[in-house]
Coordinates of C-alpha atoms in Angstrom, one line a residue:
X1 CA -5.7 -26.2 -13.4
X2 CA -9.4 -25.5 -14.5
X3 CA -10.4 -22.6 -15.4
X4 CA -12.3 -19.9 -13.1
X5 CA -15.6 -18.3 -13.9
X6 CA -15.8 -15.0 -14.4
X7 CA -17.3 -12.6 -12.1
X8 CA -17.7 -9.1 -10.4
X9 CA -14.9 -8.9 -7.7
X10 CA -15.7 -6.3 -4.9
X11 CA -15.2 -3.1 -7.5
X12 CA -14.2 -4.8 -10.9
X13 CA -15.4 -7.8 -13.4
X14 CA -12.2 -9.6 -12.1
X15 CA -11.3 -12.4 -14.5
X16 CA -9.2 -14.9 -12.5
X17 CA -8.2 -17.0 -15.3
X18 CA -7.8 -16.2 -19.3
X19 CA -10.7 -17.9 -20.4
X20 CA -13.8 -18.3 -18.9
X21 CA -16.5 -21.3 -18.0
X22 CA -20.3 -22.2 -18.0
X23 CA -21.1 -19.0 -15.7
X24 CA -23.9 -21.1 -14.1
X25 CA -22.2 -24.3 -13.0
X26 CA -21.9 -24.2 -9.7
X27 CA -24.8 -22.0 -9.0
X28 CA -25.8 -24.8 -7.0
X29 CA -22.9 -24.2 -4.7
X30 CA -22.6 -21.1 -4.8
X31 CA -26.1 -20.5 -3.1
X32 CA -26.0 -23.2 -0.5
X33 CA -23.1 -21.4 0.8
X34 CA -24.8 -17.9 0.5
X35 CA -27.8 -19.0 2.0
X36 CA -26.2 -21.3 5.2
X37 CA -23.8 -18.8 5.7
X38 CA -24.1 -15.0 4.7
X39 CA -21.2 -14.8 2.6
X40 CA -21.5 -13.0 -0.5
X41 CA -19.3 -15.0 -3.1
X42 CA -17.9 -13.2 -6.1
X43 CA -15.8 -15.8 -7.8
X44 CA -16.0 -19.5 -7.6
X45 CA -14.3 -22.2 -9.7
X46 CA -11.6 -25.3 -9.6
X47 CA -8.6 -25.6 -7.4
X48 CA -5.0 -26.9 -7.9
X49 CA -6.7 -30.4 -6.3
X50 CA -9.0 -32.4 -7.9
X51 CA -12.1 -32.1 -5.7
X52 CA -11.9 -28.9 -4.1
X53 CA -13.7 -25.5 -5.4
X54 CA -11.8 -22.0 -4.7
X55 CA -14.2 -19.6 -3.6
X56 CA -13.7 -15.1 -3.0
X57 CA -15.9 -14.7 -0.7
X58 CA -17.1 -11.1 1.1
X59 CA -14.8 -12.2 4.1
X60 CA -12.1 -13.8 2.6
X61 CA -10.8 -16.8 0.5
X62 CA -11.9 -20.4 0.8
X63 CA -12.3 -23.7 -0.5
X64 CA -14.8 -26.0 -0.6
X65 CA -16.3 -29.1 -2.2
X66 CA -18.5 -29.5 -5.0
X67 CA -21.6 -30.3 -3.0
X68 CA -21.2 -26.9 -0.7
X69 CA -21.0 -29.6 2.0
X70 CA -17.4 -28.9 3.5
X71 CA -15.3 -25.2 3.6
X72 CA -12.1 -24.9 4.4
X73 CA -9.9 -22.2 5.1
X74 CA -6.3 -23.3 4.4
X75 CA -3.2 -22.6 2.5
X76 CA -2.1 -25.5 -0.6
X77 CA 1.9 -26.1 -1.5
X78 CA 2.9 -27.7 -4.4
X79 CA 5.6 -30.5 -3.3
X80 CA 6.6 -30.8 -6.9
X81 CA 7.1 -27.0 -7.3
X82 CA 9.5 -26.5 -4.3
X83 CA 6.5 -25.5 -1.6
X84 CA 5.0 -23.1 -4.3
X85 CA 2.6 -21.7 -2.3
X86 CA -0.7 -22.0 -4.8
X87 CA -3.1 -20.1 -2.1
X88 CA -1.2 -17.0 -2.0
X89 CA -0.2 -16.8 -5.9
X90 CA -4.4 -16.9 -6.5
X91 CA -4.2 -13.9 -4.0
X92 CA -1.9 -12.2 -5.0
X93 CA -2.9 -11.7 -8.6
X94 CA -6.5 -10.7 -6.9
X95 CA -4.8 -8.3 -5.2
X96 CA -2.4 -6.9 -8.0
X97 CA -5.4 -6.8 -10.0
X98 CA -8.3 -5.4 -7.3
X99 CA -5.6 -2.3 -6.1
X100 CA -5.7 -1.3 -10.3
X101 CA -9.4 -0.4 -9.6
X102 CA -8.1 2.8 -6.2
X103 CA -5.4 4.1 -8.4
X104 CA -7.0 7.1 -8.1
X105 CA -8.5 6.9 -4.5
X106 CA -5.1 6.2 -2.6
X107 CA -3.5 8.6 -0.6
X108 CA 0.2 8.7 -1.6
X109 CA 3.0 10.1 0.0
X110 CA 5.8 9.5 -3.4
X111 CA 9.7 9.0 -3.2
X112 CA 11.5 11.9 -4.9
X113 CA 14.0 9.2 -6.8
X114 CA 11.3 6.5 -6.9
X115 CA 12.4 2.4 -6.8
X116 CA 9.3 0.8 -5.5
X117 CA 5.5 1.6 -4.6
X118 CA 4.0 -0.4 -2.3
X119 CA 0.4 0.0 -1.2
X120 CA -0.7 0.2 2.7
X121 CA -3.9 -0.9 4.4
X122 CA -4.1 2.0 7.2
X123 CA -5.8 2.6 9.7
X124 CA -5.5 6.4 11.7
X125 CA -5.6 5.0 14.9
X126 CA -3.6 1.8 15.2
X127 CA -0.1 2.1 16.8
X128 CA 2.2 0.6 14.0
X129 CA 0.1 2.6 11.7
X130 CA 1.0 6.1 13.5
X131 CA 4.3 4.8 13.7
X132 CA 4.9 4.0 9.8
X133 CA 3.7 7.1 9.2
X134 CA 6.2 8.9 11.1
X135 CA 8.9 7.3 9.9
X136 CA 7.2 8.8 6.4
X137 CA 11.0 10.7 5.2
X138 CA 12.6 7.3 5.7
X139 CA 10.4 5.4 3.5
X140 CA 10.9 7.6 0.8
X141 CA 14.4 8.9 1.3
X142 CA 14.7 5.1 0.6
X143 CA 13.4 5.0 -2.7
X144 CA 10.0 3.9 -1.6
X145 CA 6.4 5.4 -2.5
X146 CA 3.8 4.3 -0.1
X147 CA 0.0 4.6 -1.0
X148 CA -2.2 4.0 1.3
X149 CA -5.7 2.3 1.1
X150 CA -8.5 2.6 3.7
X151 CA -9.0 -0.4 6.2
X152 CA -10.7 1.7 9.4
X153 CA -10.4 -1.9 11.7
X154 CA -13.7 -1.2 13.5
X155 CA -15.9 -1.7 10.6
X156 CA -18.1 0.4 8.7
X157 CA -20.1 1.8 11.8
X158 CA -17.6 3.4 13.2
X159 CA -15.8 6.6 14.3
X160 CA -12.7 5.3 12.9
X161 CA -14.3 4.4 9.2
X162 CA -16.2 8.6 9.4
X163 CA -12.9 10.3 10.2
X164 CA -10.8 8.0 7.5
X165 CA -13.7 9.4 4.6
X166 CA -13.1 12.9 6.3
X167 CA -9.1 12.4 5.6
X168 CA -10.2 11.2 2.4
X169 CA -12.3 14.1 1.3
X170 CA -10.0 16.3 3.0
X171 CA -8.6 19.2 0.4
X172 CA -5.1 18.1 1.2
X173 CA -5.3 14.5 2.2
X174 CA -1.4 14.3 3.0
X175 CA -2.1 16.8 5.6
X176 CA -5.1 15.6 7.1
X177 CA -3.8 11.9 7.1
X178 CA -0.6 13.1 8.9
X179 CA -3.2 15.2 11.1
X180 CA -4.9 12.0 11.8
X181 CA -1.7 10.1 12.6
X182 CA -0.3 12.5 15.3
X183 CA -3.9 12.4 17.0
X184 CA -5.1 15.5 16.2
X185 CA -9.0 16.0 15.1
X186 CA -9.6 16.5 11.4
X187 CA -12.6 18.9 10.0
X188 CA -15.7 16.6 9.1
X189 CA -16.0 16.2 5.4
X190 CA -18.7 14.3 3.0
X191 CA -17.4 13.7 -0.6
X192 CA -18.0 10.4 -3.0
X193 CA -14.8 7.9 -1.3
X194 CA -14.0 4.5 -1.3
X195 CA -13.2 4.1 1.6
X196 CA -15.8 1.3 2.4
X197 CA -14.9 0.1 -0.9
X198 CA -11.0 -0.7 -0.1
X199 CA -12.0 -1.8 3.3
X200 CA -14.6 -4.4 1.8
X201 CA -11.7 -5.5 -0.6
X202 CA -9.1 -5.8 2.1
X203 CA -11.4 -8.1 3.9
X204 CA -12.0 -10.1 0.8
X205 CA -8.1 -10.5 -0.1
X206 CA -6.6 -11.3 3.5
X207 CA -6.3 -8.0 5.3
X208 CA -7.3 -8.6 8.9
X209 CA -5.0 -5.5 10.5
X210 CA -3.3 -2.9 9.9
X211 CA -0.8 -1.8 8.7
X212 CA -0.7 -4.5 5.8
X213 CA 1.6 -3.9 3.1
X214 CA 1.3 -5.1 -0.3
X215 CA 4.6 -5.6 -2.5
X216 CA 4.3 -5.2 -6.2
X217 CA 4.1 -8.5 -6.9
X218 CA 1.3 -8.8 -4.9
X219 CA 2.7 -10.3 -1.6
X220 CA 1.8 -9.4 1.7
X221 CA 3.2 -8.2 4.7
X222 CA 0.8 -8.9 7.9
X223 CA 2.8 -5.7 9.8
X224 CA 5.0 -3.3 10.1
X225 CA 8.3 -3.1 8.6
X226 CA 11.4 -0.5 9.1
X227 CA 12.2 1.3 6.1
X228 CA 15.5 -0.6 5.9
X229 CA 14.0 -4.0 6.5
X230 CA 11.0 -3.2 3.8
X231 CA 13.7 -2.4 1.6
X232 CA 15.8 -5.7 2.1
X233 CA 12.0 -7.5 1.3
X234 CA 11.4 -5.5 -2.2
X235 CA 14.9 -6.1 -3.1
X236 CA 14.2 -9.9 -2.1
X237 CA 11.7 -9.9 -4.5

């Protein structure tokens, strides 16, 4: 595999391979698809297949030819490698690498006799959300540290994304998250957040719901999970 160019990534200079290429190559690319479609492209550079151009995008990851005629959005196995899935390993070290950059903006609620952290893409108001959360004591009592990350799923306009920077700039944000989660109103608070941040990188690394959980080794869960079943998946991994 070629290597990628190096590149800002949503919060970070993200390198997505160890050595880097001709920055301006495919400049040419890069702004046809810009320009035709909106997309703000952070990384570009060569596939697993001859041909094809992988692309981080503002909304997401694609590939594309050389000539910026043809995108796709699709998944690549390797036959020869048992169906390694070469899509989702380029995601998941974007996403190992991207969560580095809100170690200090998550909100975590941490396991006494810690095994596993995995981060969550929450939302207050979503159903399996709520739910997660109350089943907070089970998470943990099973050796499991969640940290959550903003992804309010109405966008950046809305009530949901102004009361998720209010839990975040709450004094105790445990509180006000758990406040949040059972319904209840949380006091209006302004502080520096990045929450738009974590939702613009959610967006960029797969996240279309919520809850999605991501496992240390940078897998993702589209959903909810039991305590017992995300337990059985960590130990799987």
């Amino acid at each position: 595999m070629k290597n990628w160019i190096k590149s800002l990534f949503a919060v970070s200079c993200l390198a997505l391979t160890s050595t880097a290429v001709n920055a301006g190559e495919y400049d040419e690319t890069k702004n046809k698809i810009e320009t035709t479609l909106g997309l703000s492209i952070s990384a570009i550079g060569d596939s697993p297949i001859s041909g094809l151009l992988q692309i981080v995008t503002s909304k997401g990851f694609f590939y594309a030819t050389p000539d910026g005629k043809y995108l796709l959005q699709a998944r690549i196995y390797n036959l020869d490698e048992d169906m390694k899935n070469e899509t989702e390993v380029a995601l998941g070290g974007m996403r190992l690498k991207g969560i580095e950059e809100f170690n200090d903006s998550v909100i975590e609620f941490k396991a006494k006799n810690e095994k596993y952290v995995v981060n969550v893409f929450t939302d207050i108001t979503c159903g399996y959300c709520r739910k997660l959360h109350h089943e907070m004591d089970q998470y943990n009592d099973a050796g499991i540290t969640v940290r959550y990350l903003a992804f309010p799923r109405g966008g950046l306009r809305s009530k949901s994304y102004n009361d998720m920077v209010s839990v975040w700039c709450a004094k105790d944000q445990q509180s006000a998250m758990t406040d949040a989660k059972n319904g209840e109103s949380v006091e209006n608070s302004q502080c520096a957040n990045a929450v738009a941040q974590q939702y613009n990188f959610g967006q960029q690394i797969g996240v279309g719901g919520t809850p999605n959980i991501i496992l240390p080794d940078g897998s993702l869960i589209g959903g909810y999970q039991p305590a017992q079943q995300l337990l059985q998946s960590l130990k799987n991994i």
